[in-house]
Structures are given as structure tokens and as C-alpha cells.
Tab-separated table of C-alpha atoms in Angstrom:
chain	number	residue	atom	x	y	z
A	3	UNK	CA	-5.391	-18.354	-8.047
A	4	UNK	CA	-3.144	-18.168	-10.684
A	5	UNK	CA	-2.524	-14.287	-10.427
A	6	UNK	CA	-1.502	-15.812	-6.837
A	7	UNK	CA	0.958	-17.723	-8.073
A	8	UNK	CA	2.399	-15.045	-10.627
A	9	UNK	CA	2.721	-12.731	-7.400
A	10	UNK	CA	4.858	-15.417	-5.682
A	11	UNK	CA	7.205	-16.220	-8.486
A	12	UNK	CA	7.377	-12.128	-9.238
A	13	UNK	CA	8.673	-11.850	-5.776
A	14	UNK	CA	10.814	-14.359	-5.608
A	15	UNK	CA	12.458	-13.147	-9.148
A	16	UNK	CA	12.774	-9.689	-8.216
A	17	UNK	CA	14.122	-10.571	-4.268
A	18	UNK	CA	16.653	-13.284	-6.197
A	19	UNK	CA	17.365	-10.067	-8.812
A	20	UNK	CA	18.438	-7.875	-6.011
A	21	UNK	CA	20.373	-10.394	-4.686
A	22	UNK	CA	22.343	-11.501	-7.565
A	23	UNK	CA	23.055	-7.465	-8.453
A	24	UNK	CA	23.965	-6.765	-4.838
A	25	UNK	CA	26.482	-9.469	-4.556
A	26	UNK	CA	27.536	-8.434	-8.260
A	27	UNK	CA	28.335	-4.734	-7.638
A	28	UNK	CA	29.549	-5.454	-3.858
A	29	UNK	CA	31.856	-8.114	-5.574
A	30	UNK	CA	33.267	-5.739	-8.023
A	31	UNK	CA	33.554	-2.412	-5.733
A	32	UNK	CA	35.298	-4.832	-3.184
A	33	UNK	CA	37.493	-5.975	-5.903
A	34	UNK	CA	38.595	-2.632	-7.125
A	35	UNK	CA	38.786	-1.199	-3.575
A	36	UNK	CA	41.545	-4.144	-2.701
A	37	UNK	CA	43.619	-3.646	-5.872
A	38	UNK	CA	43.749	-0.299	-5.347
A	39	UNK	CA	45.059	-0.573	-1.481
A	40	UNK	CA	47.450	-3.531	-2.685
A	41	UNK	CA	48.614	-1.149	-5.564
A	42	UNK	CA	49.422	1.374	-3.235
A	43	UNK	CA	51.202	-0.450	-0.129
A	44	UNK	CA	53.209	-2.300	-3.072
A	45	UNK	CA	54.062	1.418	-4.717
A	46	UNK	CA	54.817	2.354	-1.424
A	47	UNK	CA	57.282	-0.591	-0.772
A	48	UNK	CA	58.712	-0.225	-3.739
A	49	UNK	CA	59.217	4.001	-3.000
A	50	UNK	CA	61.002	2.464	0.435
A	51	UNK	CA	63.418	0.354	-1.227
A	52	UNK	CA	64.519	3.151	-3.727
A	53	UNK	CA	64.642	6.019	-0.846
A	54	UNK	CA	66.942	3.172	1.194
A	55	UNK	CA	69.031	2.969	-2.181
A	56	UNK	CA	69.585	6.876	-2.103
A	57	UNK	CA	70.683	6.469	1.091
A	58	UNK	CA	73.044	3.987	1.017
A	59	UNK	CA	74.360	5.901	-2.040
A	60	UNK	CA	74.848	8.986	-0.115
A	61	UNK	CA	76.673	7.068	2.610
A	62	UNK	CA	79.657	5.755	0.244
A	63	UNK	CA	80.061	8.462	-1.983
A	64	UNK	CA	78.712	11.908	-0.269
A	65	UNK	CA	77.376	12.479	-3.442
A	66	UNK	CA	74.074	15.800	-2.091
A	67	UNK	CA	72.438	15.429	-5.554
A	68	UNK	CA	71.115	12.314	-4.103
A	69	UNK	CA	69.555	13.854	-0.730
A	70	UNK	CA	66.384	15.368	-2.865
A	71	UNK	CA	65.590	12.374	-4.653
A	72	UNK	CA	65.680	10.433	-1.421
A	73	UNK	CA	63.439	13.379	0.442
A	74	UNK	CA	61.152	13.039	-2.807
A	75	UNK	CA	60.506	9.334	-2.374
A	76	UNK	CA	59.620	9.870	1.283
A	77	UNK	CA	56.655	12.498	0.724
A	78	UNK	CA	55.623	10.038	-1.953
A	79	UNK	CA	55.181	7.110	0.028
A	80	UNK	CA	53.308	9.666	3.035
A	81	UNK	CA	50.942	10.715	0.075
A	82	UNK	CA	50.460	6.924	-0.308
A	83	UNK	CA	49.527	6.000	3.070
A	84	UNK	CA	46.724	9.348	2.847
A	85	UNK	CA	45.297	6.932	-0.077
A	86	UNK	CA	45.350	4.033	1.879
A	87	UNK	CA	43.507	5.724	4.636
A	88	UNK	CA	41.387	7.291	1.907
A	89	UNK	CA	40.769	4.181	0.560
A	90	UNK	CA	40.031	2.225	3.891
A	91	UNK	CA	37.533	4.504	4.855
A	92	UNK	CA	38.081	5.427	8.674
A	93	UNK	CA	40.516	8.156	10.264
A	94	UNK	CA	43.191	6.179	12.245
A	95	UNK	CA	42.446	7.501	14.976
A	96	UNK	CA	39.132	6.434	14.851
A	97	UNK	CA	39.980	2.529	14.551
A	98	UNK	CA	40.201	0.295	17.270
A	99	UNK	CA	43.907	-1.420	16.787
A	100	UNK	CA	42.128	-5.032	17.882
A	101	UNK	CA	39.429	-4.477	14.538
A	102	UNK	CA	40.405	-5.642	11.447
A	103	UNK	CA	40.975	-2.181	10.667
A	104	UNK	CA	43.563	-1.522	12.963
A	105	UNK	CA	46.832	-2.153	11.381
A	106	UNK	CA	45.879	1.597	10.113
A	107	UNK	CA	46.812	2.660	13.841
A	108	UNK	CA	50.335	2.357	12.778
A	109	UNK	CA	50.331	4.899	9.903
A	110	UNK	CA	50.769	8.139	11.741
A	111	UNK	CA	53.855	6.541	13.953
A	112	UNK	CA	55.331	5.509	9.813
A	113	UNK	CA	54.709	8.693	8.692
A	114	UNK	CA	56.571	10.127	12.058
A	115	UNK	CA	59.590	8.041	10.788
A	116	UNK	CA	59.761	9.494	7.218
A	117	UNK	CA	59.019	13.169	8.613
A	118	UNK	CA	62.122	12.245	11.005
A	119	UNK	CA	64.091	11.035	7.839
A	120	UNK	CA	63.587	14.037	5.772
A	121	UNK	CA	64.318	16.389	9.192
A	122	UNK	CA	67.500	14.763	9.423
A	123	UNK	CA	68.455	14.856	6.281
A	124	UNK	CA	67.013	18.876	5.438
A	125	UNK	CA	68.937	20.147	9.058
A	126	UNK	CA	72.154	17.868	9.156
A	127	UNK	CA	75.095	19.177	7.576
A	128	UNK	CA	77.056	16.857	8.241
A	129	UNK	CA	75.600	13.168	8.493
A	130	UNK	CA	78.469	10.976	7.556
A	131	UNK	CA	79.923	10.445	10.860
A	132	UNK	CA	79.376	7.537	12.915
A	133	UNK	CA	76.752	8.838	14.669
A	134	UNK	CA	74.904	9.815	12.758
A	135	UNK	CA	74.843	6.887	10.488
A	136	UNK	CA	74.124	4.930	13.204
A	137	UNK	CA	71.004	7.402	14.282
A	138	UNK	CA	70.217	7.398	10.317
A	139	UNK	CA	69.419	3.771	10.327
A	140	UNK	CA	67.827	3.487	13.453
A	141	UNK	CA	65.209	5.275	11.592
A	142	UNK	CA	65.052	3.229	8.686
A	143	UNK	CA	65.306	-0.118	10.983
A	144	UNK	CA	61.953	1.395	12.625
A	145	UNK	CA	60.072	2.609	10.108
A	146	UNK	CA	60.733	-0.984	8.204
A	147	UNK	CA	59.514	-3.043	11.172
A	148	UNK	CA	56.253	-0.937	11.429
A	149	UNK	CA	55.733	-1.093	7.454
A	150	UNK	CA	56.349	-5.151	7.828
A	151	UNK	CA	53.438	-4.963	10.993
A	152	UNK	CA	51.831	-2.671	8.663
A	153	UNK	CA	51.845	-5.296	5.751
A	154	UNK	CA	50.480	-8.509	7.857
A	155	UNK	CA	47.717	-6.087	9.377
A	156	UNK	CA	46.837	-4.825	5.489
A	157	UNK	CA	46.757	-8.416	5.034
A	158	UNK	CA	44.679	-9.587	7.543
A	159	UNK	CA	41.984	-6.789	6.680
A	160	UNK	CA	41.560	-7.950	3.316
A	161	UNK	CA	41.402	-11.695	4.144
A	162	UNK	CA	38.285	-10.212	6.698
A	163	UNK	CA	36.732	-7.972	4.000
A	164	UNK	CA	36.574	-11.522	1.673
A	165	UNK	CA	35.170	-13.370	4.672
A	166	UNK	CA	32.525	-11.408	5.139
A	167	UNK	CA	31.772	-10.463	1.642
A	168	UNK	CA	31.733	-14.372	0.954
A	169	UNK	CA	29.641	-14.876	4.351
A	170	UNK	CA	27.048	-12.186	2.610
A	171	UNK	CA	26.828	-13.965	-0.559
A	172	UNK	CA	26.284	-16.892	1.628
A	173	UNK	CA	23.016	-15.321	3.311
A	174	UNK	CA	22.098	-14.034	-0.183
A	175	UNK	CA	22.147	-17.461	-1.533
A	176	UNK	CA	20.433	-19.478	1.421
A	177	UNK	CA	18.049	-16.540	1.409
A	178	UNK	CA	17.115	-17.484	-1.941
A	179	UNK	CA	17.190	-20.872	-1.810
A	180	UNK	CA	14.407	-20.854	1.238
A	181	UNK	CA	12.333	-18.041	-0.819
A	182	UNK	CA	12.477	-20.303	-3.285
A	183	UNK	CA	11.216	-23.348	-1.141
A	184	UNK	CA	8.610	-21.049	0.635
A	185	UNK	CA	7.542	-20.126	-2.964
A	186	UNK	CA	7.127	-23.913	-3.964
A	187	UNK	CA	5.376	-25.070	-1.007
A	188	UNK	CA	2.695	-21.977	-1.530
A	189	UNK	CA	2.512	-22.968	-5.323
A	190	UNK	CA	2.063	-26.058	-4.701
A	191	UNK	CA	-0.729	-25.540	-2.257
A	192	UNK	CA	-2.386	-22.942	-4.258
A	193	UNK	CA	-2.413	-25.452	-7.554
A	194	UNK	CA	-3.362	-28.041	-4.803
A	195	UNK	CA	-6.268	-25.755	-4.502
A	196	UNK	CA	-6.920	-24.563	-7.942
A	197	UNK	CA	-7.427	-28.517	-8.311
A	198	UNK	CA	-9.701	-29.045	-5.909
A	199	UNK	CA	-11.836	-25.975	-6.648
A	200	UNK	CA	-11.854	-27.184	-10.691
A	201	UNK	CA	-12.912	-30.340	-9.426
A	202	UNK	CA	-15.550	-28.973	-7.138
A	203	UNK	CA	-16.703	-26.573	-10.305
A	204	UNK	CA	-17.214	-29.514	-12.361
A	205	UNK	CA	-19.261	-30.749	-9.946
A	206	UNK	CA	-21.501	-27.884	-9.247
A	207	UNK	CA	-21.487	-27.626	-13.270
A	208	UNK	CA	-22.579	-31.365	-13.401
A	209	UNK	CA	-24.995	-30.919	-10.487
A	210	UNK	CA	-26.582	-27.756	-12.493
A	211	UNK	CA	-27.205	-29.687	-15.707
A	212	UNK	CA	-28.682	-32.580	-14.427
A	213	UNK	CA	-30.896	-30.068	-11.976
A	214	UNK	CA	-31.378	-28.381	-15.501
A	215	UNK	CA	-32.420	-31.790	-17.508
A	216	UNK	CA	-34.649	-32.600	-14.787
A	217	UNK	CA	-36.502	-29.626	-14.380
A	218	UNK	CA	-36.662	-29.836	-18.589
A	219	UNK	CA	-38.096	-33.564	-18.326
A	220	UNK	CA	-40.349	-32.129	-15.134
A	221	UNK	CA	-42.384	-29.550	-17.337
A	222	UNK	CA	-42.603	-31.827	-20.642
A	223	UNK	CA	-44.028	-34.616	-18.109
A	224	UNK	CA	-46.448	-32.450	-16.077
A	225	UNK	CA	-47.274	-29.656	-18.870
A	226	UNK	CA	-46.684	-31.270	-22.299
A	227	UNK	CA	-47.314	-34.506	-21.099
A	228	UNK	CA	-50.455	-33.878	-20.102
A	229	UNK	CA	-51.847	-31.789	-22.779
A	230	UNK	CA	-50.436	-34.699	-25.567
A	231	UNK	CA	-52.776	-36.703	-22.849
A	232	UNK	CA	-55.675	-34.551	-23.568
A	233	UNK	CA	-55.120	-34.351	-27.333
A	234	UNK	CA	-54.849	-38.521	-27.280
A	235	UNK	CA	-58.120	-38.600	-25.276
A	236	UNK	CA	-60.001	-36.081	-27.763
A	237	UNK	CA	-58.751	-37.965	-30.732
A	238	UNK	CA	-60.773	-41.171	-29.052
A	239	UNK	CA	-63.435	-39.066	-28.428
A	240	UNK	CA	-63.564	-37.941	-31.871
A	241	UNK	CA	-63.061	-41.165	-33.422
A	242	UNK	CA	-66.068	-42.278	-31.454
A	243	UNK	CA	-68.770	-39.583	-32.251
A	244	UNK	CA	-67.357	-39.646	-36.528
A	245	UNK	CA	-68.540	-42.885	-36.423
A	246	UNK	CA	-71.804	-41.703	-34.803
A	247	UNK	CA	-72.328	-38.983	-37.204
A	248	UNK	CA	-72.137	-36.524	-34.246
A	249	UNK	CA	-71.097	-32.696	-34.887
A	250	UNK	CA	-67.421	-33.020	-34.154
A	251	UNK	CA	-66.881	-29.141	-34.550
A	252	UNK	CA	-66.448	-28.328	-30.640
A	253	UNK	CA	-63.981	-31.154	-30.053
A	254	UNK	CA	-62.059	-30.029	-33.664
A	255	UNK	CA	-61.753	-26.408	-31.985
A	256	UNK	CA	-60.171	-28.034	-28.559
A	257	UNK	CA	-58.057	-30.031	-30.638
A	258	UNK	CA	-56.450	-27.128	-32.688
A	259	UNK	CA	-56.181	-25.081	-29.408
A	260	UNK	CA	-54.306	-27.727	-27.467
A	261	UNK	CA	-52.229	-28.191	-30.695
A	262	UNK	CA	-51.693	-24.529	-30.155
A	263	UNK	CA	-50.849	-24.655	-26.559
A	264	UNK	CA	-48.554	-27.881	-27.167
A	265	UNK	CA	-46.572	-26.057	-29.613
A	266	UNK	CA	-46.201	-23.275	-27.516
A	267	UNK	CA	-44.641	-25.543	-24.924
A	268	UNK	CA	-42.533	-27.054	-27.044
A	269	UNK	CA	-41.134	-23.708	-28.176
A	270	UNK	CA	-40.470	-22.918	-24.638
A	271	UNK	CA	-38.948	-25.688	-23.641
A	272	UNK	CA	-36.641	-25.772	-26.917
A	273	UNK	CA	-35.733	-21.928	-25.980
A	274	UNK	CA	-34.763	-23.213	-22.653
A	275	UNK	CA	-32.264	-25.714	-23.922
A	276	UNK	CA	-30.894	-23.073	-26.682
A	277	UNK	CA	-32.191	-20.071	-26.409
A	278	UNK	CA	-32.163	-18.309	-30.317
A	279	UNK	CA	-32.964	-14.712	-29.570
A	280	UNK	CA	-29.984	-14.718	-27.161
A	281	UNK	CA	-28.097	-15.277	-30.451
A	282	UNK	CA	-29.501	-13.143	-31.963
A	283	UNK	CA	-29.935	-10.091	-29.536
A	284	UNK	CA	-26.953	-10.536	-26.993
A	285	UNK	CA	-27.718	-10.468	-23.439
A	286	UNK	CA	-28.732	-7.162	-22.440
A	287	UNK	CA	-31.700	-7.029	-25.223
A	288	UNK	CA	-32.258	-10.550	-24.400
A	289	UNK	CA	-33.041	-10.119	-20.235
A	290	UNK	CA	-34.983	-6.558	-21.789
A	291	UNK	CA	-37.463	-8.666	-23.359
A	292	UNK	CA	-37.751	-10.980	-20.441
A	293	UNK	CA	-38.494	-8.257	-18.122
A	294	UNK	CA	-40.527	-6.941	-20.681
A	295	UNK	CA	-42.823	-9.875	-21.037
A	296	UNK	CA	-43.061	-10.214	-17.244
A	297	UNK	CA	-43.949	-7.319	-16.734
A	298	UNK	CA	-47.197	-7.718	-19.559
A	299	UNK	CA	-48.062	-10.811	-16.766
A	300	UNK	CA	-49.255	-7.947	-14.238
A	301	UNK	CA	-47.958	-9.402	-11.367
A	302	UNK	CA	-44.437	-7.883	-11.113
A	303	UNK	CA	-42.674	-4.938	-11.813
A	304	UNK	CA	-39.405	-5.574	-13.296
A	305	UNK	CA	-36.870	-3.177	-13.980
A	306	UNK	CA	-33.803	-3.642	-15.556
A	307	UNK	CA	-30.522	-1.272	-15.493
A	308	UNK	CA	-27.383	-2.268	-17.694
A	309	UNK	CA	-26.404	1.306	-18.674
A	310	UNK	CA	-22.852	0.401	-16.672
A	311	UNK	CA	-22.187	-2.756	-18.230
A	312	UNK	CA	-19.544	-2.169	-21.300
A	313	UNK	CA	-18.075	-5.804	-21.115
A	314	UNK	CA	-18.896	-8.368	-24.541
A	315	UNK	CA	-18.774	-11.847	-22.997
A	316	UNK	CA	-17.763	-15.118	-24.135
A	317	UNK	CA	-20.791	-16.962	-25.799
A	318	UNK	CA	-20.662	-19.685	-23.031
A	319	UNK	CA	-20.783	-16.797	-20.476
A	320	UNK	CA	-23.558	-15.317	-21.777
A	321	UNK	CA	-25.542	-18.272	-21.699
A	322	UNK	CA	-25.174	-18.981	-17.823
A	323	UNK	CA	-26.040	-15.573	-17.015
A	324	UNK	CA	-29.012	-15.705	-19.362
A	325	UNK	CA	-29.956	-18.767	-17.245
A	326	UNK	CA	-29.145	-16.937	-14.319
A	327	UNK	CA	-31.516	-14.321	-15.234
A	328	UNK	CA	-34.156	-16.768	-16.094
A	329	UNK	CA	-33.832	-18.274	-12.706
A	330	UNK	CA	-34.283	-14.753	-10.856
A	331	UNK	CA	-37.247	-13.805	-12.794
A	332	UNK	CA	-39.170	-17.025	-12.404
A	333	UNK	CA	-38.337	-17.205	-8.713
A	334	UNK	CA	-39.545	-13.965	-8.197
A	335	UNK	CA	-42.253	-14.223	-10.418
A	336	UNK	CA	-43.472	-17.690	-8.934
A	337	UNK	CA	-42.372	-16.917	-4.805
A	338	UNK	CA	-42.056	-13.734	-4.029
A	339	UNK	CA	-44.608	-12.257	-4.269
A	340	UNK	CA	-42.915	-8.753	-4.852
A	341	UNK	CA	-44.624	-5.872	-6.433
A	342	UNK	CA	-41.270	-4.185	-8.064
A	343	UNK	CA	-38.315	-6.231	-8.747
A	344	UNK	CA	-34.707	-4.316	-10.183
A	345	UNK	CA	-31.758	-6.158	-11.354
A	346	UNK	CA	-28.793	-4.286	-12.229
A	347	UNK	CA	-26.015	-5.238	-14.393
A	348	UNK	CA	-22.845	-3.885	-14.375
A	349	UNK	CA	-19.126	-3.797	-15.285
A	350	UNK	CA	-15.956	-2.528	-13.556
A	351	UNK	CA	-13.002	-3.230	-15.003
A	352	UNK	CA	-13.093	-6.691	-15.521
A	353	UNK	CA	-15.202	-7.510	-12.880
A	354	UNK	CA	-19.140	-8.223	-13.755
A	355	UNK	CA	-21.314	-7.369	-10.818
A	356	UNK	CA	-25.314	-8.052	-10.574
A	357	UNK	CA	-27.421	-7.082	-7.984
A	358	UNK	CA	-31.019	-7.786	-7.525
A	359	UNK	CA	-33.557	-7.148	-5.045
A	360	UNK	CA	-37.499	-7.761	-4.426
A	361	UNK	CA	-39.715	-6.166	-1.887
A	362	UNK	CA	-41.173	-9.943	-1.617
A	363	UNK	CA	-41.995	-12.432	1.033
A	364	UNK	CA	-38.676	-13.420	1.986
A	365	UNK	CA	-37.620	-16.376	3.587
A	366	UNK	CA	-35.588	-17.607	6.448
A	367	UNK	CA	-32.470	-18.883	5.600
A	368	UNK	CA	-31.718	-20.177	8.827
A	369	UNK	CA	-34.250	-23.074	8.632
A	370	UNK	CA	-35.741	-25.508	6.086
A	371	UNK	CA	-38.865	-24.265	6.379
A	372	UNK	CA	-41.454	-22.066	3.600
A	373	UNK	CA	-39.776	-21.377	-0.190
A	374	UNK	CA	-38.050	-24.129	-0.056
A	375	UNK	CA	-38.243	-24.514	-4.004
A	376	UNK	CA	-37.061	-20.772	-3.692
A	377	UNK	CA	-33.749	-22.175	-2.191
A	378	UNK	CA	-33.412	-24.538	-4.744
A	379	UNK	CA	-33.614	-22.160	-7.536
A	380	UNK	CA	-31.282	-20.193	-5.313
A	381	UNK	CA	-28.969	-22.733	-4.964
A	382	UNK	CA	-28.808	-23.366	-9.143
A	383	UNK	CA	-28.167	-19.867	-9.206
A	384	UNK	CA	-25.021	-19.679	-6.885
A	385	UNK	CA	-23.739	-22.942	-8.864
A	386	UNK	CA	-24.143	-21.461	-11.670
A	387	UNK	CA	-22.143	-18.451	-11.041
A	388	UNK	CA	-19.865	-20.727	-9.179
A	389	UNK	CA	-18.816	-22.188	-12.518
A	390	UNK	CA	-17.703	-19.207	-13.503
A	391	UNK	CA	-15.628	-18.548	-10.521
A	392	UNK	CA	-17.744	-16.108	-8.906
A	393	UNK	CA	-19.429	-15.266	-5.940
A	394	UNK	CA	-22.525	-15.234	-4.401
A	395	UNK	CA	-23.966	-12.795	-1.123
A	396	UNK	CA	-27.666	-13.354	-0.516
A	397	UNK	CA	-29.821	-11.315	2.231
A	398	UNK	CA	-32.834	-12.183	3.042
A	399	UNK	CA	-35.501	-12.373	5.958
A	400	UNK	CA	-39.329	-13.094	5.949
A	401	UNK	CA	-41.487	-9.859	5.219
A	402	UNK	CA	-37.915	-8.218	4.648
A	403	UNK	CA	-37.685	-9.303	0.351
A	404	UNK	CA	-34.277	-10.386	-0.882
A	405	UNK	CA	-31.173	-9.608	-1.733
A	406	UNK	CA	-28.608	-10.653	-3.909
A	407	UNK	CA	-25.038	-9.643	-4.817
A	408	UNK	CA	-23.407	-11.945	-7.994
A	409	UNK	CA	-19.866	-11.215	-9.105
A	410	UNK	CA	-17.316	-12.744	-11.374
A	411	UNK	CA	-14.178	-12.314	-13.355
A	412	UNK	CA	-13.552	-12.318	-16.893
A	413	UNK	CA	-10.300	-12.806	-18.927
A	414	UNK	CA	-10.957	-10.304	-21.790
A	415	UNK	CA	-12.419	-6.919	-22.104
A	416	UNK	CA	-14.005	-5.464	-24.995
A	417	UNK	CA	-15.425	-1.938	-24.995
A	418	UNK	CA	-19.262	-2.521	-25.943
A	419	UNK	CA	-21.735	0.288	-26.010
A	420	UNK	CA	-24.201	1.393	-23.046
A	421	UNK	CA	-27.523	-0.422	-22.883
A	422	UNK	CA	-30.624	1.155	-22.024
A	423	UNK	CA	-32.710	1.009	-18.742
A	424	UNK	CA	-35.935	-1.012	-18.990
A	425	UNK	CA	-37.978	0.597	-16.359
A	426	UNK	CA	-41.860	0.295	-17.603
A	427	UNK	CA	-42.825	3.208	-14.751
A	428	UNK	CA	-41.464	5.656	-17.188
């Protein structure tokens, strides 16, 4: 759930990221782009005035030292417009004079003007008659009018290149304000659930201890109980024939044996509340030995397999999946009548993963009927693993055995050494 929620807000950082660097490096390219094209229509301006000053020089004084400088400004200012059209990106005859790009449409018919200029002033000998004056600035007249079109078009493409850079950012932004939204509304649902399923583990936890203290109060009432029971009535009995004189021997040797038995039970049931070896051994050794003393019972072949298991678990952990393991082997031991029973234990990654199956009995899961105790322990055992925010897959039939597939998480990993297989056919 939570590695949910890291997902989300990973997304949304990295699509909000992108954003903010597109808009960034579109902003400044843009930015340097339009300086650039401003730069040059205002260098090429500028070129105009000067070649106009030339000429007006060359008109009052005839001076011909001026005619080169003037021809020199005019190639400058074509060499400006190639930048310009450089710059802009599209060939003008390319551009459709209604876009925004149009106003380049004009540059070929400027650069006509100046290639007219410098023709008539390279071929004219003679241009200081009326005449030609008069032809002279006809030229300049036109070639001013288009640059002035050309200027309001230049400015009208930049003004659209803005718009639609700011429109962009625009999209960016909304985009990532409704990511941002969608993001919230899923977090909020997915804590929403994380709630509910804490809640609902508590519960099952709850529900599993107080199924655990009542099974614990069920065996010291019907097994512990009743052999206190017998030891209070032998005492009586004892009492009874001392003061007769009677040999007391046999009823001394039932005492001491239900004694025995009594502390036997109490051991048990203590090493079901905490059990010491698990302490002592760790897990794997500890479900070893339970297999192992199962399997001296005669009824059941158990085998147990952890040679793929290299995860150390928290102490808690541990515990439940002892209990787990408790549960499987006294279910099996008690209803399934199965002659070999294998549980395997294994890691991957940080996933545990146990599977166990009997060639049992069975039982049909569809209906209330036979094992029913068999579903209960069942049922402890999904809760159980539940609590640990696991999983449980159970197949079974009658006359087909069962089984089971239990899986959970963990937060840490530790590498922990192999165990051996128990397998008492070997």
C-alpha cells in the first residue's frame, strides 16, 4: 500500500519535473531566439538609415568615395535578412503569408530592392540628374514601406510565439495541477484503505488471541482439569485407607504418575503461550524438532524443507509462523489422516513463501459439513498470516488431501545460512 503511494507521488514528481524543465529550456531558447531576430531587424534598420545617409551624401556633393560604403551597407543588411530567415526557421517560400510566419514572404521582394540599389548604383555613371534621382528614391520609398510591413509582421510573430509558449506553460501547469489532484484522491483512497485493512488486521489479530486463550483454557479444563480431578479424588482415597491402615502403595504410584502427566501438561501448555526452544533454536530448528517428534508418533510422515529460506525474521514474526506451524501439524496430525505430510519454507527476495500439502482426507470447502474443526484451525491459520499482511490459497477436495500456499512480506533482509531438510525416509 504504501509502495502504492510512493509510485504515485514518484510519478507525479518526475511528470511535474519534466514539466517545469520543458517550460524552463523552451522559455530560455524562445528568449534567445527573439533577441537574436530583434537584434538583427534593429541592425538591419539601423544599416538602412546609414546606406540612406550615403545616399543623400552622394546627391549634394557627388562625392564616389561614398558609393562603396553605401553598396557595403546594402549586402549587410541582405546577409541580415539570411539570419532572420535562418533564425525563423522556414524558407519563405515555404510560409503561408496569412501564418504568423508570413511577414517573411516579403524578404525576397526587400532584398530585390537593395539588389536594384546596388545595380543602379554599380552600372549608372551618371545618377545625378533628375531622373534618376527621382528613380533612385523610388527604390528607397519601396524598399522602406516593405521593411515597415516587414517590422509589424516581425512583430506580430513574436507576440504569437509568446502566446503560445505562455498557452503551453498553461497546459503544463493545469496538467500538473490535475496530476496532482488525481494523485490525492488515489492517496487518499489507498490510506483510506491501508486504514481499513489495519483495522481489519487488528481484528483478525484480536480474533486469533482470544481463539488462542480459549483453546489454552479448553485443554487446561478438559486435560489438566481433569487429571488435578483425579489427583484430588486419589488424595481422598488415600486419606481414607491411611486411616484404615490399608497398603497405600498402588494409589502412591498413580499419584506420582498423574503428578507426572500433570506436569507434562503444564509444560505444554506454558510452551504454547511462550515457546523457549524457539528462543533458543530459531525457527527452522524449532519446526525440525516438531516434525521430528511427530514423526516418533507413527502416524504421519512429516518432512520438512527450508534449504531456500535465507531470511532472519523479526522475533514477533517468528512466533506467528511458529504458531502457524503448530497449527498445520496438529491439524494434520489430528484430521487428516495423511500418511506423508511436506511443508516447505522458503525465501525470495523479500518475500517468505510456505507451501504444504497432505495426501489426507480432505474436505469440502464448499459446505459446512465433515472437518469442520479442520476449518477452524484453517481459519486461525489464514488470520494469522493475515496479520502479517499475507496471503492465503488453500486447495482442497475430499479423498483429494490439501493444499496450501502462505506468503508474506518482510521489511528487512538479512543473509542467514541454509537449513537442512528433515526428511526421516532418508
Amino acid at each position: 500500500m504504501k509502495r502504492n503511494v510512493n509510485i504515485i507521488l514518484t510519478v507525479w514528481g518526475v511528470f511535474s519535473l519534466l514539466a517545469i524543465l520543458f517550460t524552463f529550456s523552451r522559455g530560455v531558447s524562445l528568449e534567445k531566439k527573439h533577441t537574436i531576430i530583434i537584434d538583427l531587424a534593429g541592425r538591419t534598420k539601423t544599416e538602412f538609415f546609414l546606406s540612406q545617409k550615403f545616399h543623400e551624401s552622394f546627391l549634394l556633393t557627388g562625392d564616389t568615395l561614398s558609393v562603396p560604403l553605401l553598396i557595403e551597407h546594402l549586402k549587410i543588411m541582405e546577409q541580415n535578412f539570411d539570419s532572420i530567415i535562418q533564425y525563423i526557421g522556414k524558407e519563405a517560400s515555404e510560409v503561408d503569408p496569412e501564418s504568423p510566419e508570413g511577414f517573411i514572404s516579403q524578404v525576397p521582394s526587400m532584398q530585390d530592392n537593395l539588389h536594384e540599389i546596388e545595380s543602379f548604383f554599380n552600372k549608372r555613371e551618371n545618377i545625378q540628374n533628375i531622373e534618376s534621382q527621382h528613380e533612385l528614391n523610388k527604390m528607397f520609398a519601396a524598399y522602406n514601406l516593405r521593411f515597415k510591413e516587414f517590422e509589424t509582421g516581425l512583430q506580430k510573430y513574436l507576440s504569437s510565439e509568446n502566446s503560445d509558449f505562455k498557452f503551453i506553460s498553461f497546459l503544463f501547469k493545469l496538467g500538473a495541477f490535475a496530476a496532482l489532484l488525481v494523485s490525492l484522491f488515489f492517496i487518499s483512497k489507498l490510506l483510506n484503505r491501508l486504514k481499513i485493512t489495519e483495522i481489519k488486521l487488528v481484528e483478525k489479530t484480536v480474533e486469533t488471541e482470544q481463539k488462542e486463550r480459549n483453546r489454552i483454557a479448553a485443554d487446561l479444563h478438559d486435560d489438566l482439569g481433569a487429571i488435578l480431578s483425579s489427583i484430588n479424588l486419589y488424595l481422598k482415597i488415600l486419606e481414607a485407607e491411611v486411616k484404615e491402615g490399608k497398603d497405600v502403595s498402588s494409589q502412591i504410584k498413580n499419584l506420582r504418575q498423574l503428578s507426572d502427566i500433570s506436569l507434562q501438561r503444564v509444560k505444554m501448555a506454558i510452551n504454547n503461550l511462550e515457546p523457549l526452544f524457539l528462543k533458543k533454536y530459531g525457527l527452522v530448528e524449532s519446526v525440525q524438532r516438531i516434525c521430528e517428534s511427530m514423526n516418533d508418533l507413527g502416524k504421519s510422515q512429516f518432512e520438512f524443507d527450508a534449504q531456500h529460506f535465507n531470511l532472519e525474521l523479526s522475533p514477533n514474526t517468528e512466533l506467528i509462523m511458529f504458531r502457524v506451524f503448530s497449527e498445520l501439524t496438529n491439524n494434520a496430525l489430528k484430521h487428516s489422516q495423511a500418511s506423508v505430510v511436506r511443508m516447505t519454507l522458503m525465501s525470495s527476495k523479500n518475500t517468505v513463501i510456505l507451501n504444504y500439502t497432505d495426501d489426507g482426507v480432505g474436505f469440502d470447502m464448499t459446505t459446512g459439513q465433515n472437518n469442520e474443526k479442520n476449518k477452524i484451525g484453517l481459519k486461525s491459520i489464514e488470520n494469522r498470516i493475515e496479520s502479517l499482511g499475507g496471503s492465503c490459497q488453500l486447495k482442497t477436495a475430499p479423498g483429494k488431501g490439501v493444499s496450501m500456499q502462505l506468503r508474506f512480506r518482510v521489511t528487512r533482509q538479512f543473509t542467514k545460512k541454509p537449513s537442512k531438510t528433515v526428511n526421516e525416509n532418508e
